Amino acid sequence: MSVACRAPHRIDSSSRRRSRAALLTAGLAVVALALSACSSGGTSGGSGNTNFVAGSDGIATVKKGNRKASPDLDGETLDGKHLDIGKDYKGKIVVLNVWGSWCAPCRAEAPNFAKVAKETKAKGVEFVGINTRDPERGPAIQFEKQHEIPYPSLHDPMGKLMLRFPRGSLNPNFIPSTLVVDRDGKIAARSQQPLNEEKLRKMIDPVLAEK
């Protein structure tokens, strides 16, 4: 084969290599963007102005003067009763736990929540679950019975309650997520991972100590 016949093949091969390199570069850029998006939960609702301190233990806390109000959270509980957290628990410390019966980490942390809820109720701490992505109540009710959960859970199958949290607040972006709301109805702490008893108390105790 002449040089003239071979030349086009060399050009095509080079073009293919450049195309593959371009596609690889684009693909890596997409992956990097996806990874950065997955790790952006701390910015809370797309705003970096949350004024929180993220601890190495995965717990984010906000100083009392910088806290933002928790939104109005109300609706029907799993047992069919109406609950308005702001009105029914006014002046109380409220621990909000977002969970689903299908969620393995939620099952792992449930005994810790049941235990701490019972032991802190007399101190003015109220626990409330937000059950989400459970279209039917049956599995969620069975979950609560199995783990002897002593507090109510709002049934929020479509996640509408989580959308009420304003931009720039410590909103719950993952399941499970846990928030501690202080006596003034403001968000004091957030965790977006399953919690053992020690970490759960670590979120609650500083708020309990506040005057």
mmCIF file of C-alpha atoms in Angstrom:
data_model
loop_
_atom_site.group_PDB
_atom_site.id
_atom_site.type_symbol
_atom_site.label_atom_id
_atom_site.label_comp_id
_atom_site.label_asym_id
_atom_site.label_seq_id
_atom_site.Cartn_x
_atom_site.Cartn_y
_atom_site.Cartn_z
ATOM 1 C CA MET A 1 0.000 0.000 0.000
ATOM 2 C CA SER A 2 1.334 3.450 -0.904
ATOM 3 C CA VAL A 3 2.055 6.220 1.548
ATOM 4 C CA ALA A 4 -0.805 8.130 0.054
ATOM 5 C CA CYS A 5 -3.174 5.266 0.912
ATOM 6 C CA ARG A 6 -1.855 4.881 4.462
ATOM 7 C CA ALA A 7 -1.951 8.593 5.367
ATOM 8 C CA PRO A 8 -5.740 8.875 5.738
ATOM 9 C CA HIS A 9 -5.716 5.931 8.176
ATOM 10 C CA ARG A 10 -3.134 7.669 10.364
ATOM 11 C CA ILE A 11 -5.256 10.825 10.411
ATOM 12 C CA ASP A 12 -8.418 8.887 11.274
ATOM 13 C CA SER A 13 -6.636 7.038 14.089
ATOM 14 C CA SER A 14 -5.314 10.301 15.502
ATOM 15 C CA SER A 15 -8.779 11.823 15.310
ATOM 16 C CA ARG A 16 -10.251 8.874 17.134
ATOM 17 C CA ARG A 17 -7.642 9.200 19.863
ATOM 18 C CA ARG A 18 -8.390 12.908 20.255
ATOM 19 C CA SER A 19 -12.120 12.168 20.379
ATOM 20 C CA ARG A 20 -11.642 9.515 23.032
ATOM 21 C CA ALA A 21 -9.468 11.885 25.080
ATOM 22 C CA ALA A 22 -12.063 14.630 24.816
ATOM 23 C CA LEU A 23 -14.829 12.266 25.881
ATOM 24 C CA LEU A 24 -12.731 11.015 28.807
ATOM 25 C CA THR A 25 -12.013 14.574 29.934
ATOM 26 C CA ALA A 26 -15.693 15.473 29.689
ATOM 27 C CA GLY A 27 -16.641 12.330 31.567
ATOM 28 C CA LEU A 28 -14.213 13.081 34.391
ATOM 29 C CA ALA A 29 -15.587 16.616 34.619
ATOM 30 C CA VAL A 30 -19.120 15.256 34.953
ATOM 31 C CA VAL A 31 -18.032 12.813 37.674
ATOM 32 C CA ALA A 32 -16.222 15.576 39.571
ATOM 33 C CA LEU A 33 -19.305 17.789 39.356
ATOM 34 C CA ALA A 34 -21.526 14.974 40.610
ATOM 35 C CA LEU A 35 -19.208 14.241 43.531
ATOM 36 C CA SER A 36 -19.063 17.904 44.518
ATOM 37 C CA ALA A 37 -22.868 18.090 44.352
ATOM 38 C CA CYS A 38 -23.195 15.039 46.601
ATOM 39 C CA SER A 39 -20.944 16.614 49.201
ATOM 40 C CA SER A 40 -22.728 19.960 49.249
ATOM 41 C CA GLY A 41 -25.302 19.105 51.923
ATOM 42 C CA GLY A 42 -23.613 21.434 54.403
ATOM 43 C CA THR A 43 -24.478 24.477 52.337
ATOM 44 C CA SER A 44 -28.106 23.787 53.122
ATOM 45 C CA GLY A 45 -30.555 24.663 50.403
ATOM 46 C CA GLY A 46 -27.940 26.092 48.068
ATOM 47 C CA SER A 47 -26.873 28.943 50.348
ATOM 48 C CA GLY A 48 -23.509 29.126 52.105
ATOM 49 C CA ASN A 49 -24.755 31.626 54.696
ATOM 50 C CA THR A 50 -25.745 29.099 57.346
ATOM 51 C CA ASN A 51 -23.307 30.261 60.067
ATOM 52 C CA PHE A 52 -22.889 26.695 61.272
ATOM 53 C CA VAL A 53 -19.799 24.930 62.555
ATOM 54 C CA ALA A 54 -19.382 21.430 61.127
ATOM 55 C CA GLY A 55 -17.729 19.105 63.605
ATOM 56 C CA SER A 56 -15.521 16.151 62.721
ATOM 57 C CA ASP A 57 -18.249 13.936 64.191
ATOM 58 C CA GLY A 58 -20.684 14.981 61.463
ATOM 59 C CA ILE A 59 -22.714 17.246 63.746
ATOM 60 C CA ALA A 60 -23.266 20.838 62.617
ATOM 61 C CA THR A 61 -24.055 23.405 65.317
ATOM 62 C CA VAL A 62 -25.071 27.071 65.307
ATOM 63 C CA LYS A 63 -24.407 29.650 68.009
ATOM 64 C CA LYS A 64 -27.547 30.910 69.680
ATOM 65 C CA GLY A 65 -27.415 34.384 68.142
ATOM 66 C CA ASN A 66 -27.024 33.060 64.588
ATOM 67 C CA ARG A 67 -29.797 30.477 64.513
ATOM 68 C CA LYS A 68 -32.679 30.496 62.059
ATOM 69 C CA ALA A 69 -36.254 29.641 62.942
ATOM 70 C CA SER A 70 -37.591 26.201 62.211
ATOM 71 C CA PRO A 71 -40.497 26.336 59.755
ATOM 72 C CA ASP A 72 -44.060 25.573 60.775
ATOM 73 C CA LEU A 73 -44.307 21.788 60.803
ATOM 74 C CA ASP A 74 -47.757 20.331 61.184
ATOM 75 C CA GLY A 75 -49.876 17.555 59.787
ATOM 76 C CA GLU A 76 -51.304 14.142 60.512
ATOM 77 C CA THR A 77 -49.339 11.616 62.499
ATOM 78 C CA LEU A 78 -49.070 7.937 61.668
ATOM 79 C CA ASP A 79 -51.851 7.193 64.171
ATOM 80 C CA GLY A 80 -54.183 9.721 62.549
ATOM 81 C CA LYS A 81 -53.888 12.600 65.028
ATOM 82 C CA HIS A 82 -53.107 16.204 64.153
ATOM 83 C CA LEU A 83 -49.809 17.617 65.411
ATOM 84 C CA ASP A 84 -48.565 21.185 65.175
ATOM 85 C CA ILE A 85 -45.012 21.149 66.517
ATOM 86 C CA GLY A 86 -44.694 24.911 66.953
ATOM 87 C CA LYS A 87 -47.920 25.213 68.934
ATOM 88 C CA ASP A 88 -48.072 21.886 70.743
ATOM 89 C CA TYR A 89 -44.425 21.970 71.867
ATOM 90 C CA LYS A 90 -43.894 25.691 72.297
ATOM 91 C CA GLY A 91 -41.070 26.430 74.748
ATOM 92 C CA LYS A 92 -39.763 22.868 74.508
ATOM 93 C CA ILE A 93 -36.588 21.539 72.977
ATOM 94 C CA VAL A 94 -37.639 19.451 69.979
ATOM 95 C CA VAL A 95 -35.619 16.685 68.354
ATOM 96 C CA LEU A 96 -36.755 16.061 64.777
ATOM 97 C CA ASN A 97 -35.780 12.773 63.160
ATOM 98 C CA VAL A 98 -36.417 12.200 59.452
ATOM 99 C CA TRP A 99 -36.765 8.479 58.784
ATOM 100 C CA GLY A 100 -38.313 5.773 56.631
ATOM 101 C CA SER A 101 -39.250 2.184 57.421
ATOM 102 C CA TRP A 102 -37.269 1.080 54.324
ATOM 103 C CA CYS A 103 -34.080 2.765 55.580
ATOM 104 C CA ALA A 104 -31.507 0.408 57.155
ATOM 105 C CA PRO A 105 -29.587 3.184 58.995
ATOM 106 C CA CYS A 106 -32.917 4.367 60.425
ATOM 107 C CA ARG A 107 -33.506 0.914 61.859
ATOM 108 C CA ALA A 108 -30.013 0.922 63.349
ATOM 109 C CA GLU A 109 -30.479 4.226 65.176
ATOM 110 C CA ALA A 110 -34.098 3.705 66.285
ATOM 111 C CA PRO A 111 -33.314 2.012 69.645
ATOM 112 C CA ASN A 112 -31.042 4.934 70.566
ATOM 113 C CA PHE A 113 -33.793 7.447 69.818
ATOM 114 C CA ALA A 114 -36.363 5.479 71.803
ATOM 115 C CA LYS A 115 -34.061 5.297 74.825
ATOM 116 C CA VAL A 116 -32.959 8.944 74.835
ATOM 117 C CA ALA A 117 -36.510 10.184 74.187
ATOM 118 C CA LYS A 118 -37.776 8.391 77.284
ATOM 119 C CA GLU A 119 -34.908 9.638 79.454
ATOM 120 C CA THR A 120 -35.053 13.301 78.406
ATOM 121 C CA LYS A 121 -38.812 13.903 78.286
ATOM 122 C CA ALA A 122 -38.915 14.979 81.943
ATOM 123 C CA LYS A 123 -36.239 17.577 81.131
ATOM 124 C CA GLY A 124 -38.465 19.287 78.578
ATOM 125 C CA VAL A 125 -37.299 17.513 75.428
ATOM 126 C CA GLU A 126 -39.855 16.313 72.900
ATOM 127 C CA PHE A 127 -39.033 13.972 70.024
ATOM 128 C CA VAL A 128 -40.962 13.997 66.752
ATOM 129 C CA GLY A 129 -40.389 11.787 63.754
ATOM 130 C CA ILE A 130 -40.965 12.811 60.158
ATOM 131 C CA ASN A 131 -41.756 9.618 58.296
ATOM 132 C CA THR A 132 -41.037 10.041 54.607
ATOM 133 C CA ARG A 133 -41.180 8.024 51.376
ATOM 134 C CA ASP A 134 -43.473 5.460 52.961
ATOM 135 C CA PRO A 135 -46.550 5.588 50.686
ATOM 136 C CA GLU A 136 -48.500 3.324 53.051
ATOM 137 C CA ARG A 137 -48.596 3.798 56.807
ATOM 138 C CA GLY A 138 -48.570 0.103 57.651
ATOM 139 C CA PRO A 139 -44.793 -0.528 57.393
ATOM 140 C CA ALA A 140 -44.035 2.693 59.283
ATOM 141 C CA ILE A 141 -46.464 1.801 62.089
ATOM 142 C CA GLN A 142 -44.921 -1.651 62.317
ATOM 143 C CA PHE A 143 -41.463 -0.032 62.488
ATOM 144 C CA GLU A 144 -42.522 2.079 65.468
ATOM 145 C CA LYS A 145 -44.048 -0.896 67.265
ATOM 146 C CA GLN A 146 -40.989 -3.061 66.666
ATOM 147 C CA HIS A 147 -38.610 -0.435 68.059
ATOM 148 C CA GLU A 148 -40.999 0.757 70.799
ATOM 149 C CA ILE A 149 -40.861 4.362 69.627
ATOM 150 C CA PRO A 150 -42.584 6.436 72.359
ATOM 151 C CA TYR A 151 -43.143 9.631 70.351
ATOM 152 C CA PRO A 152 -45.308 10.590 67.353
ATOM 153 C CA SER A 153 -44.245 10.798 63.734
ATOM 154 C CA LEU A 154 -45.764 13.036 61.089
ATOM 155 C CA HIS A 155 -46.613 11.097 57.934
ATOM 156 C CA ASP A 156 -44.882 12.886 55.058
ATOM 157 C CA PRO A 157 -44.681 10.388 52.168
ATOM 158 C CA MET A 158 -43.788 12.993 49.526
ATOM 159 C CA GLY A 159 -41.222 14.889 51.613
ATOM 160 C CA LYS A 160 -43.254 18.111 51.564
ATOM 161 C CA LEU A 161 -42.391 19.027 55.158
ATOM 162 C CA MET A 162 -38.671 19.003 54.388
ATOM 163 C CA LEU A 163 -39.295 21.518 51.600
ATOM 164 C CA ARG A 164 -40.608 24.008 54.160
ATOM 165 C CA PHE A 165 -37.131 24.601 55.550
ATOM 166 C CA PRO A 166 -35.876 27.957 54.248
ATOM 167 C CA ARG A 167 -32.717 28.585 52.270
ATOM 168 C CA GLY A 168 -29.781 29.192 54.542
ATOM 169 C CA SER A 169 -31.145 27.051 57.356
ATOM 170 C CA LEU A 170 -29.826 23.715 58.517
ATOM 171 C CA ASN A 171 -32.383 21.789 56.520
ATOM 172 C CA PRO A 172 -32.518 17.983 56.389
ATOM 173 C CA ASN A 173 -31.153 16.860 53.014
ATOM 174 C CA PHE A 174 -30.663 13.161 53.707
ATOM 175 C CA ILE A 175 -32.407 10.217 55.337
ATOM 176 C CA PRO A 176 -31.854 9.798 58.189
ATOM 177 C CA SER A 177 -31.392 13.371 59.353
ATOM 178 C CA THR A 178 -31.767 14.751 62.857
ATOM 179 C CA LEU A 179 -32.336 18.344 63.955
ATOM 180 C CA VAL A 180 -32.409 19.856 67.418
ATOM 181 C CA VAL A 181 -34.698 22.877 67.771
ATOM 182 C CA ASP A 182 -34.118 25.080 70.815
ATOM 183 C CA ARG A 183 -36.707 26.486 73.229
ATOM 184 C CA ASP A 184 -37.157 29.531 71.002
ATOM 185 C CA GLY A 185 -38.065 27.405 67.991
ATOM 186 C CA LYS A 186 -34.709 27.884 66.247
ATOM 187 C CA ILE A 187 -32.497 25.199 64.721
ATOM 188 C CA ALA A 188 -29.467 24.607 66.937
ATOM 189 C CA ALA A 189 -27.904 21.449 65.486
ATOM 190 C CA ARG A 190 -28.136 19.000 62.628
ATOM 191 C CA SER A 191 -26.747 15.587 61.757
ATOM 192 C CA GLN A 192 -27.228 13.841 58.424
ATOM 193 C CA GLN A 193 -26.073 10.395 59.455
ATOM 194 C CA PRO A 194 -27.357 7.633 61.743
ATOM 195 C CA LEU A 195 -26.680 8.441 65.385
ATOM 196 C CA ASN A 196 -25.610 6.331 68.315
ATOM 197 C CA GLU A 197 -26.705 7.293 71.814
ATOM 198 C CA GLU A 198 -23.528 9.259 72.539
ATOM 199 C CA LYS A 199 -23.806 11.488 69.479
ATOM 200 C CA LEU A 200 -27.524 12.031 69.981
ATOM 201 C CA ARG A 201 -26.927 13.239 73.529
ATOM 202 C CA LYS A 202 -24.038 15.369 72.272
ATOM 203 C CA MET A 203 -26.540 17.234 70.091
ATOM 204 C CA ILE A 204 -29.132 17.669 72.843
ATOM 205 C CA ASP A 205 -27.113 18.358 76.005
ATOM 206 C CA PRO A 206 -25.645 21.769 75.025
ATOM 207 C CA VAL A 207 -29.129 23.028 74.117
ATOM 208 C CA LEU A 208 -30.500 21.697 77.411
ATOM 209 C CA ALA A 209 -27.792 23.639 79.251
ATOM 210 C CA GLU A 210 -28.795 26.942 77.654
ATOM 211 C CA LYS A 211 -30.645 29.499 79.731
#
